[in-house]
């Protein structure tokens, strides 16, 4: 503002009043932008204090019985005419021949084991359509290995600011080394983390309240990006770029 005042003409010149009015308008715009920036910072801060994925042991893996409620709800939305389900990232179809070893699982976005923190977080939101921890808005069909990487914040979903699409992003580049593939993808899968990195995931053509929640995915992405920076997987520039791609709240709150 001092710089703007210094740039103003002394007095008396032709057009001085007009220039002064323009400078005052610019000053008002700068003040307004600062206010909006602070409001956005506070909104992001409200989403980041608690990290429900901050679990280093396998305890964050949800058991098959705990997944059953969510799996049934997701099947009703996404199963094909033959009852098969597909990983919503890799497009790998579940092998229905082996019920004991389902390779595509119903993944809780917010961990089932952190249901208490989910309720605290949800109560802090002004607008959300996500119900309980087993709501379809808190689930995706994913390959087991992708779910594991998601729970450990090695991957995340970023929002394309120019569309409603989600971008699958690999933060831990060790996952993209070919020798790691056998640990994640079933034998014969025509895909890898390297091929999936950066791919867009279209939003399902279902009602907004049943779609994967943008709010939950944004919360996860904020935590995952910070974790990736702390671990040295990404640098400061990449961190800033990823954070700019995180849509904290979508227009309809999901």
Short mmCIF file of C-alpha atoms in Angstrom, two decimals:
data_model
loop_
_atom_site.label_atom_id
_atom_site.label_comp_id
_atom_site.label_asym_id
_atom_site.label_seq_id
_atom_site.Cartn_x
_atom_site.Cartn_y
_atom_site.Cartn_z
CA UNK A 1 0.00 0.00 0.00
CA UNK A 2 2.91 2.39 0.74
CA UNK A 3 4.25 1.56 -2.73
CA UNK A 4 0.90 2.44 -4.26
CA UNK A 5 0.83 5.75 -2.35
CA UNK A 6 4.34 6.53 -3.54
CA UNK A 7 3.31 5.87 -7.12
CA UNK A 8 0.48 8.41 -6.95
CA UNK A 9 1.19 11.79 -8.61
CA UNK A 10 1.87 14.74 -6.24
CA UNK A 11 -1.15 16.88 -7.04
CA UNK A 12 -2.64 19.20 -9.55
CA UNK A 13 -1.78 17.27 -12.74
CA UNK A 14 -4.42 16.44 -15.32
CA UNK A 15 -5.98 13.05 -14.59
CA UNK A 16 -4.65 12.92 -11.03
CA UNK A 17 -8.10 12.23 -9.60
CA UNK A 18 -8.69 9.39 -12.02
CA UNK A 19 -5.32 7.81 -11.27
CA UNK A 20 -5.90 8.13 -7.53
CA UNK A 21 -9.27 6.41 -7.90
CA UNK A 22 -7.66 3.54 -9.81
CA UNK A 23 -4.95 3.16 -7.17
CA UNK A 24 -7.56 3.07 -4.40
CA UNK A 25 -9.48 0.39 -6.30
CA UNK A 26 -6.31 -1.65 -6.68
CA UNK A 27 -5.62 -1.27 -2.97
CA UNK A 28 -9.11 -2.55 -2.22
CA UNK A 29 -8.58 -5.50 -4.53
CA UNK A 30 -5.30 -6.39 -2.82
CA UNK A 31 -7.00 -6.24 0.59
CA UNK A 32 -9.84 -8.43 -0.65
CA UNK A 33 -7.41 -11.00 -2.05
CA UNK A 34 -5.53 -11.10 1.23
CA UNK A 35 -8.79 -11.72 3.08
CA UNK A 36 -9.73 -14.55 0.70
CA UNK A 37 -6.24 -16.04 0.99
CA UNK A 38 -6.50 -16.09 4.78
CA UNK A 39 -9.95 -17.69 4.63
CA UNK A 40 -8.56 -20.41 2.34
CA UNK A 41 -5.59 -20.96 4.64
CA UNK A 42 -7.93 -21.42 7.59
CA UNK A 43 -10.11 -23.81 5.58
CA UNK A 44 -7.07 -25.94 4.75
CA UNK A 45 -5.90 -25.79 8.35
CA UNK A 46 -9.23 -27.14 9.56
CA UNK A 47 -8.70 -30.18 7.37
CA UNK A 48 -5.13 -30.94 8.37
CA UNK A 49 -4.73 -31.15 12.18
CA UNK A 50 -5.62 -34.84 12.42
CA UNK A 51 -4.18 -37.52 10.15
CA UNK A 52 -6.23 -40.76 10.35
CA UNK A 53 -3.82 -42.46 7.92
CA UNK A 54 -0.84 -41.84 10.20
CA UNK A 55 -0.52 -45.51 11.13
CA UNK A 56 2.82 -47.20 10.43
CA UNK A 57 1.80 -50.79 11.12
CA UNK A 58 -0.51 -53.14 9.26
CA UNK A 59 -3.16 -52.33 11.84
CA UNK A 60 -4.66 -49.88 9.34
CA UNK A 61 -5.69 -52.76 7.08
CA UNK A 62 -9.41 -53.37 7.39
CA UNK A 63 -10.44 -57.00 7.76
CA UNK A 64 -12.67 -58.76 5.24
CA UNK A 65 -15.61 -58.83 7.65
CA UNK A 66 -15.28 -55.09 8.29
CA UNK A 67 -15.37 -54.43 4.54
CA UNK A 68 -18.52 -56.43 3.90
CA UNK A 69 -21.04 -53.64 4.53
CA UNK A 70 -19.22 -51.24 2.26
CA UNK A 71 -18.60 -53.88 -0.43
CA UNK A 72 -22.28 -54.70 -0.67
CA UNK A 73 -23.24 -51.03 -0.93
CA UNK A 74 -20.61 -50.41 -3.62
CA UNK A 75 -21.64 -53.53 -5.56
CA UNK A 76 -25.16 -52.20 -5.85
CA UNK A 77 -23.77 -49.09 -7.52
CA UNK A 78 -20.90 -50.38 -9.64
CA UNK A 79 -21.25 -54.12 -10.38
CA UNK A 80 -21.84 -55.03 -14.04
CA UNK A 81 -24.69 -57.20 -15.34
CA UNK A 82 -22.75 -60.34 -14.39
CA UNK A 83 -22.11 -59.11 -10.87
CA UNK A 84 -18.42 -58.40 -11.47
CA UNK A 85 -16.65 -55.41 -9.95
CA UNK A 86 -13.74 -53.46 -11.39
CA UNK A 87 -10.87 -51.55 -9.80
CA UNK A 88 -11.78 -47.91 -10.37
CA UNK A 89 -8.15 -46.99 -11.02
CA UNK A 90 -6.56 -49.88 -12.95
CA UNK A 91 -9.82 -51.16 -14.52
CA UNK A 92 -8.77 -54.71 -13.57
CA UNK A 93 -11.88 -56.90 -13.19
CA UNK A 94 -12.22 -58.97 -10.03
CA UNK A 95 -11.68 -62.70 -10.37
CA UNK A 96 -15.02 -64.09 -9.23
CA UNK A 97 -13.75 -67.66 -9.38
CA UNK A 98 -11.85 -67.29 -6.10
CA UNK A 99 -14.10 -65.87 -3.39
CA UNK A 100 -11.43 -66.38 -0.74
CA UNK A 101 -8.86 -64.23 -2.53
CA UNK A 102 -10.66 -61.26 -4.04
CA UNK A 103 -8.09 -59.07 -5.72
CA UNK A 104 -10.44 -56.06 -6.02
CA UNK A 105 -11.54 -54.92 -2.58
CA UNK A 106 -13.99 -52.39 -1.21
CA UNK A 107 -11.56 -49.82 0.14
CA UNK A 108 -12.52 -47.37 2.85
CA UNK A 109 -11.09 -43.96 1.93
CA UNK A 110 -11.18 -42.84 5.55
CA UNK A 111 -9.90 -45.88 7.49
CA UNK A 112 -12.52 -47.96 9.27
CA UNK A 113 -10.17 -48.11 12.25
CA UNK A 114 -10.38 -44.30 12.56
CA UNK A 115 -14.18 -44.04 12.68
CA UNK A 116 -14.08 -41.78 15.76
CA UNK A 117 -11.85 -39.21 14.05
CA UNK A 118 -14.12 -39.40 10.99
CA UNK A 119 -17.12 -38.30 13.05
CA UNK A 120 -15.13 -35.44 14.62
CA UNK A 121 -13.95 -34.27 11.21
CA UNK A 122 -17.39 -34.54 9.64
CA UNK A 123 -18.99 -32.49 12.42
CA UNK A 124 -16.54 -29.66 11.67
CA UNK A 125 -17.75 -29.30 8.08
CA UNK A 126 -20.38 -26.80 7.05
CA UNK A 127 -21.59 -28.85 4.09
CA UNK A 128 -21.12 -32.56 3.52
CA UNK A 129 -23.25 -35.29 2.00
CA UNK A 130 -21.15 -38.15 3.35
CA UNK A 131 -22.95 -40.27 5.92
CA UNK A 132 -21.23 -42.87 8.07
CA UNK A 133 -17.89 -44.60 7.75
CA UNK A 134 -19.47 -47.33 5.57
CA UNK A 135 -21.20 -44.84 3.27
CA UNK A 136 -20.49 -45.29 -0.46
CA UNK A 137 -19.04 -41.75 -0.51
CA UNK A 138 -16.24 -43.19 1.65
CA UNK A 139 -15.41 -46.06 -0.66
CA UNK A 140 -13.81 -47.15 -3.93
CA UNK A 141 -13.22 -50.52 -5.52
CA UNK A 142 -9.43 -50.85 -5.69
CA UNK A 143 -6.85 -53.55 -6.22
CA UNK A 144 -5.50 -54.68 -2.86
CA UNK A 145 -2.07 -53.26 -3.62
CA UNK A 146 -3.46 -49.85 -4.58
CA UNK A 147 -5.55 -49.77 -1.40
CA UNK A 148 -2.44 -50.59 0.65
CA UNK A 149 -0.45 -47.82 -1.04
CA UNK A 150 -3.34 -45.38 -0.51
CA UNK A 151 -3.59 -46.22 3.21
CA UNK A 152 0.15 -45.62 3.57
CA UNK A 153 -0.07 -42.29 1.72
CA UNK A 154 2.25 -43.47 -1.02
CA UNK A 155 -0.39 -42.48 -3.60
CA UNK A 156 -3.27 -40.03 -3.59
CA UNK A 157 -5.95 -38.50 -5.79
CA UNK A 158 -5.55 -34.86 -6.83
CA UNK A 159 -8.33 -32.79 -8.35
CA UNK A 160 -7.98 -31.33 -11.82
CA UNK A 161 -8.95 -27.66 -11.20
CA UNK A 162 -10.35 -27.35 -14.73
CA UNK A 163 -12.69 -30.35 -14.54
CA UNK A 164 -14.40 -32.66 -12.07
CA UNK A 165 -11.90 -35.44 -12.72
CA UNK A 166 -9.52 -36.95 -10.21
CA UNK A 167 -5.89 -37.63 -11.07
CA UNK A 168 -4.22 -40.73 -9.60
CA UNK A 169 -0.80 -39.58 -8.36
CA UNK A 170 2.11 -41.75 -7.23
CA UNK A 171 4.08 -39.89 -4.56
CA UNK A 172 6.54 -42.65 -3.66
CA UNK A 173 8.40 -43.27 -6.90
CA UNK A 174 9.77 -46.56 -5.49
CA UNK A 175 6.37 -48.01 -6.42
CA UNK A 176 7.14 -47.33 -10.07
CA UNK A 177 10.21 -49.57 -10.11
CA UNK A 178 9.35 -52.70 -12.11
CA UNK A 179 10.84 -55.04 -9.52
CA UNK A 180 8.18 -53.91 -7.05
CA UNK A 181 5.30 -54.82 -9.34
CA UNK A 182 4.87 -58.38 -8.14
CA UNK A 183 4.20 -57.07 -4.62
CA UNK A 184 1.19 -55.05 -5.73
CA UNK A 185 -0.45 -56.29 -8.90
CA UNK A 186 -1.76 -59.82 -9.44
CA UNK A 187 0.07 -62.02 -11.95
CA UNK A 188 -0.96 -61.17 -15.48
CA UNK A 189 -2.32 -57.71 -14.70
CA UNK A 190 -1.71 -55.49 -17.75
CA UNK A 191 -0.82 -52.46 -15.66
CA UNK A 192 1.68 -50.95 -13.21
CA UNK A 193 2.01 -47.92 -10.98
CA UNK A 194 4.14 -46.29 -13.66
CA UNK A 195 1.36 -46.63 -16.24
CA UNK A 196 -1.34 -45.49 -13.81
CA UNK A 197 0.50 -42.42 -12.52
CA UNK A 198 -1.25 -39.29 -13.79
CA UNK A 199 -4.28 -41.04 -15.23
CA UNK A 200 -7.63 -39.31 -14.84
CA UNK A 201 -10.43 -41.06 -13.00
CA UNK A 202 -13.83 -39.84 -14.16
CA UNK A 203 -16.53 -39.34 -11.55
CA UNK A 204 -19.21 -42.05 -11.64
CA UNK A 205 -22.58 -41.15 -13.17
CA UNK A 206 -24.48 -41.56 -9.91
CA UNK A 207 -26.07 -39.14 -7.47
CA UNK A 208 -23.65 -36.73 -5.80
CA UNK A 209 -24.19 -38.04 -2.27
CA UNK A 210 -23.08 -41.56 -3.32
CA UNK A 211 -19.97 -40.59 -5.26
CA UNK A 212 -16.47 -40.79 -3.76
CA UNK A 213 -16.25 -37.70 -1.54
CA UNK A 214 -14.01 -34.89 -2.78
CA UNK A 215 -13.71 -33.73 0.83
CA UNK A 216 -12.33 -37.04 2.05
CA UNK A 217 -9.99 -37.43 -0.94
CA UNK A 218 -8.75 -33.86 -0.44
CA UNK A 219 -8.13 -34.50 3.25
CA UNK A 220 -6.15 -37.62 2.34
CA UNK A 221 -4.23 -35.79 -0.37
CA UNK A 222 -3.19 -33.00 2.02
CA UNK A 223 -1.89 -35.57 4.50
CA UNK A 224 -0.23 -37.67 1.79
CA UNK A 225 1.57 -34.72 0.18
CA UNK A 226 2.88 -33.53 3.54
CA UNK A 227 4.03 -37.08 4.33
CA UNK A 228 5.75 -37.35 0.94
CA UNK A 229 7.61 -34.09 1.56
CA UNK A 230 8.64 -35.18 5.06
CA UNK A 231 10.01 -38.45 3.69
CA UNK A 232 11.89 -36.78 0.85
CA UNK A 233 9.77 -38.30 -1.92
CA UNK A 234 8.97 -34.85 -3.31
CA UNK A 235 10.70 -31.47 -3.07
CA UNK A 236 9.26 -28.13 -1.95
CA UNK A 237 8.31 -27.13 -5.49
CA UNK A 238 6.48 -30.38 -6.11
CA UNK A 239 4.74 -30.07 -2.75
CA UNK A 240 3.46 -26.60 -3.65
CA UNK A 241 2.33 -27.82 -7.07
CA UNK A 242 0.45 -30.77 -5.58
CA UNK A 243 -1.17 -28.64 -2.90
CA UNK A 244 -2.39 -26.25 -5.58
CA UNK A 245 -4.12 -29.22 -7.23
CA UNK A 246 -6.02 -30.20 -4.11
CA UNK A 247 -9.65 -29.19 -4.22
CA UNK A 248 -10.56 -28.76 -0.57
CA UNK A 249 -14.28 -28.60 -1.20
CA UNK A 250 -16.08 -29.12 -4.50
CA UNK A 251 -19.01 -26.86 -5.49
CA UNK A 252 -21.61 -29.36 -4.25
CA UNK A 253 -19.65 -30.29 -1.13
CA UNK A 254 -18.69 -33.82 -2.23
#
